[in-house]
XYZ file of N, CA and C in Angstrom:
276
model
N -33.886 -90.991 -59.152
C -32.857 -90.701 -60.142
C -32.013 -91.953 -60.352
N -31.541 -92.111 -61.571
C -30.681 -93.245 -61.894
C -29.273 -93.028 -61.341
N -28.616 -94.134 -60.993
C -27.253 -94.054 -60.467
C -26.315 -93.345 -61.434
N -26.508 -93.568 -62.720
C -25.663 -92.949 -63.746
C -25.782 -91.421 -63.717
N -26.998 -90.932 -63.550
C -27.236 -89.486 -63.487
C -26.666 -88.889 -62.203
N -26.805 -89.613 -61.102
C -26.262 -89.126 -59.830
C -24.736 -89.105 -59.858
N -24.142 -90.114 -60.486
C -22.684 -90.137 -60.602
C -22.202 -88.913 -61.379
N -22.893 -88.575 -62.452
C -22.527 -87.383 -63.227
C -22.687 -86.126 -62.381
N -23.748 -86.069 -61.597
C -23.991 -84.921 -60.724
C -22.860 -84.741 -59.706
N -22.387 -85.861 -59.146
C -21.313 -85.810 -58.148
C -19.921 -85.851 -58.774
N -19.879 -85.908 -60.110
C -18.604 -85.928 -60.850
C -17.727 -87.108 -60.445
N -18.364 -88.282 -60.349
C -17.645 -89.525 -60.087
C -18.134 -90.567 -61.083
N -17.394 -91.654 -61.197
C -17.810 -92.745 -62.070
C -18.994 -93.477 -61.436
N -19.855 -94.014 -62.279
C -21.002 -94.782 -61.783
C -20.528 -95.952 -60.931
N -19.443 -96.584 -61.350
C -18.892 -97.712 -60.592
C -18.483 -97.279 -59.183
N -17.886 -96.107 -59.052
C -17.483 -95.603 -57.734
C -18.704 -95.340 -56.859
N -19.749 -94.792 -57.455
C -20.981 -94.551 -56.709
C -21.563 -95.871 -56.214
N -21.630 -96.856 -57.097
C -22.196 -98.144 -56.713
C -21.338 -98.863 -55.680
N -20.032 -98.689 -55.733
C -19.156 -99.274 -54.711
C -19.398 -98.626 -53.354
N -19.575 -97.320 -53.343
C -19.865 -96.619 -52.088
C -21.179 -97.113 -51.496
N -22.163 -97.321 -52.354
C -23.453 -97.841 -51.889
C -23.282 -99.260 -51.346
N -22.531 -100.092 -52.064
C -22.328 -101.475 -51.624
C -21.625 -101.531 -50.270
N -20.657 -100.646 -50.063
C -19.934 -100.619 -48.783
C -20.816 -100.129 -47.642
N -21.858 -99.404 -47.968
C -22.734 -98.804 -46.949
C -24.183 -99.241 -47.136
N -24.385 -100.443 -47.588
C -25.728 -100.940 -47.923
C -26.707 -100.808 -46.759
N -26.220 -100.957 -45.538
C -27.097 -100.870 -44.362
C -27.697 -99.477 -44.189
N -27.133 -98.489 -44.848
C -27.639 -97.111 -44.757
C -28.847 -96.867 -45.657
N -29.144 -97.805 -46.547
C -30.188 -97.593 -47.543
C -31.345 -98.574 -47.367
N -32.419 -98.152 -46.702
C -33.608 -99.011 -46.606
C -34.172 -99.300 -48.005
N -34.939 -100.368 -48.118
C -35.474 -100.786 -49.416
C -36.323 -99.721 -50.098
N -36.969 -98.862 -49.310
C -37.825 -97.849 -49.929
C -37.049 -96.605 -50.363
N -35.723 -96.633 -50.226
C -34.891 -95.489 -50.615
C -34.159 -95.703 -51.932
N -33.944 -96.957 -52.280
C -33.284 -97.277 -53.541
C -33.652 -98.690 -53.946
N -33.600 -98.937 -55.238
C -33.894 -100.276 -55.748
C -33.240 -100.420 -57.109
N -33.108 -101.652 -57.545
C -32.531 -101.903 -58.860
C -33.667 -102.190 -59.837
N -33.592 -101.570 -61.006
C -34.619 -101.793 -62.017
C -34.626 -103.251 -62.455
N -35.794 -103.753 -62.770
C -35.938 -105.085 -63.350
C -35.376 -105.005 -64.776
N -34.755 -106.079 -65.256
C -34.186 -106.030 -66.617
C -35.177 -105.576 -67.689
N -36.448 -105.959 -67.564
C -37.452 -105.517 -68.548
C -37.668 -104.008 -68.481
N -37.684 -103.465 -67.266
C -37.841 -102.012 -67.101
C -36.648 -101.283 -67.708
N -35.459 -101.839 -67.462
C -34.247 -101.218 -67.975
C -34.202 -101.282 -69.497
N -34.671 -102.377 -70.077
C -34.681 -102.503 -71.540
C -35.528 -101.393 -72.156
N -36.661 -101.092 -71.533
C -37.507 -100.010 -72.024
C -36.830 -98.658 -71.923
N -36.180 -98.406 -70.803
C -35.459 -97.139 -70.633
C -34.297 -97.028 -71.607
N -33.571 -98.131 -71.758
C -32.388 -98.116 -72.622
C -32.788 -97.755 -74.049
N -33.899 -98.302 -74.523
C -34.319 -98.001 -75.893
C -34.831 -96.563 -76.027
N -35.437 -96.020 -74.976
C -35.969 -94.655 -75.035
C -34.891 -93.589 -74.898
N -33.893 -93.846 -74.050
C -32.922 -92.802 -73.717
C -31.495 -93.122 -74.135
N -31.295 -94.179 -74.905
C -29.952 -94.564 -75.367
C -28.977 -94.689 -74.205
N -29.381 -95.426 -73.172
C -28.507 -95.657 -72.019
C -27.468 -96.708 -72.368
N -26.375 -96.708 -71.633
C -25.300 -97.653 -71.887
C -25.781 -99.087 -71.684
N -25.102 -100.001 -72.336
C -25.450 -101.419 -72.244
C -24.720 -102.026 -71.051
N -25.364 -102.024 -69.918
C -24.774 -102.551 -68.692
C -25.879 -103.196 -67.886
N -25.543 -103.687 -66.701
C -26.605 -104.285 -65.892
C -27.585 -103.208 -65.447
N -28.755 -103.645 -65.053
C -29.815 -102.706 -64.679
C -29.331 -101.744 -63.596
N -29.628 -100.460 -63.755
C -29.141 -99.454 -62.804
C -29.949 -99.433 -61.510
N -29.355 -98.798 -60.519
C -30.067 -98.525 -59.279
C -30.801 -97.204 -59.443
N -31.936 -97.111 -58.788
C -32.750 -95.904 -58.797
C -32.879 -95.436 -57.355
N -32.693 -94.137 -57.137
C -32.752 -93.565 -55.795
C -33.966 -92.660 -55.669
N -34.689 -92.794 -54.565
C -35.800 -91.894 -54.258
C -35.214 -90.604 -53.686
N -36.061 -89.651 -53.353
C -35.583 -88.411 -52.740
C -34.835 -88.674 -51.447
N -35.380 -89.548 -50.607
C -34.708 -89.878 -49.353
C -33.411 -90.632 -49.627
N -33.433 -91.502 -50.633
C -32.223 -92.227 -51.005
C -31.132 -91.287 -51.479
N -31.520 -90.241 -52.182
C -30.567 -89.230 -52.640
C -29.908 -88.531 -51.458
N -30.690 -88.188 -50.447
C -30.134 -87.545 -49.248
C -29.168 -88.489 -48.537
N -29.529 -89.760 -48.442
C -28.647 -90.737 -47.800
C -27.374 -90.936 -48.616
N -27.509 -90.985 -49.933
C -26.343 -91.134 -50.805
C -25.389 -89.964 -50.627
N -25.930 -88.772 -50.572
C -25.110 -87.581 -50.372
C -24.295 -87.703 -49.094
N -24.935 -88.144 -48.038
C -24.254 -88.314 -46.755
C -23.142 -89.354 -46.855
N -23.427 -90.479 -47.501
C -22.437 -91.549 -47.651
C -21.248 -91.065 -48.472
N -21.511 -90.387 -49.586
C -20.417 -89.918 -50.441
C -19.572 -88.864 -49.738
N -20.206 -87.967 -49.008
C -19.446 -86.947 -48.278
C -18.585 -87.584 -47.198
N -19.118 -88.578 -46.497
C -18.331 -89.278 -45.483
C -17.117 -89.948 -46.107
N -17.310 -90.590 -47.269
C -16.188 -91.258 -47.930
C -15.144 -90.250 -48.391
N -15.585 -89.106 -48.911
C -14.645 -88.073 -49.344
C -13.881 -87.508 -48.150
N -14.567 -87.296 -47.036
C -13.903 -86.789 -45.832
C -12.893 -87.800 -45.308
N -13.265 -89.081 -45.313
C -12.336 -90.109 -44.854
C -11.100 -90.160 -45.735
N -11.280 -90.060 -47.044
C -10.145 -90.075 -47.969
C -9.253 -88.856 -47.733
N -9.863 -87.683 -47.565
C -9.088 -86.461 -47.316
C -8.316 -86.577 -46.006
N -8.947 -87.127 -44.985
C -8.262 -87.308 -43.703
C -7.085 -88.257 -43.835
N -7.260 -89.339 -44.578
C -6.170 -90.292 -44.778
C -5.022 -89.647 -45.545
N -5.354 -88.857 -46.565
C -4.314 -88.208 -47.360
C -3.562 -87.161 -46.551
N -4.262 -86.422 -45.705
C -3.584 -85.401 -44.905
C -2.757 -86.033 -43.798
N -3.140 -87.209 -43.373
C -2.417 -87.909 -42.312
C -1.215 -88.678 -42.863
N -1.239 -89.027 -44.136
C -0.214 -89.886 -44.725
C 1.217 -89.412 -44.471
N 1.542 -88.131 -44.654
C 2.935 -87.717 -44.420
C 3.397 -87.957 -42.980
N 2.561 -87.692 -42.018
C 2.970 -87.900 -40.627
C 2.971 -89.366 -40.262
N 2.065 -90.137 -40.837
C 2.006 -91.567 -40.535
C 3.200 -92.298 -41.125
N 3.647 -91.891 -42.312
C 4.757 -92.588 -42.958
C 6.070 -92.347 -42.219
N 6.170 -91.252 -41.481
C 7.393 -90.979 -40.733
C 7.552 -91.928 -39.553
N 6.487 -92.481 -39.086
C 6.526 -93.340 -37.903
C 6.888 -94.774 -38.239
N 6.987 -95.120 -39.482
C 7.277 -96.512 -39.866
C 8.721 -96.847 -39.708
């Protein structure tokens, strides 16, 4: 699946998805995700009216499972930080 489609599925911006992947690159073996070659992307862009941006990342089934884990971890970390913020700010 394309990163753009997965971002829509998770209701996040494509940029946020790609940032999460970049921060956790070690979690994604080469056979789980890859970036399309510009020629491949040009063909897709003309067929499906995709946005004019750099070539997207493509995730395999295993890559999708790993992405889900990474995104859930990031959401949990953010929620933990937000719930901790009121008590942490009192200690300053």
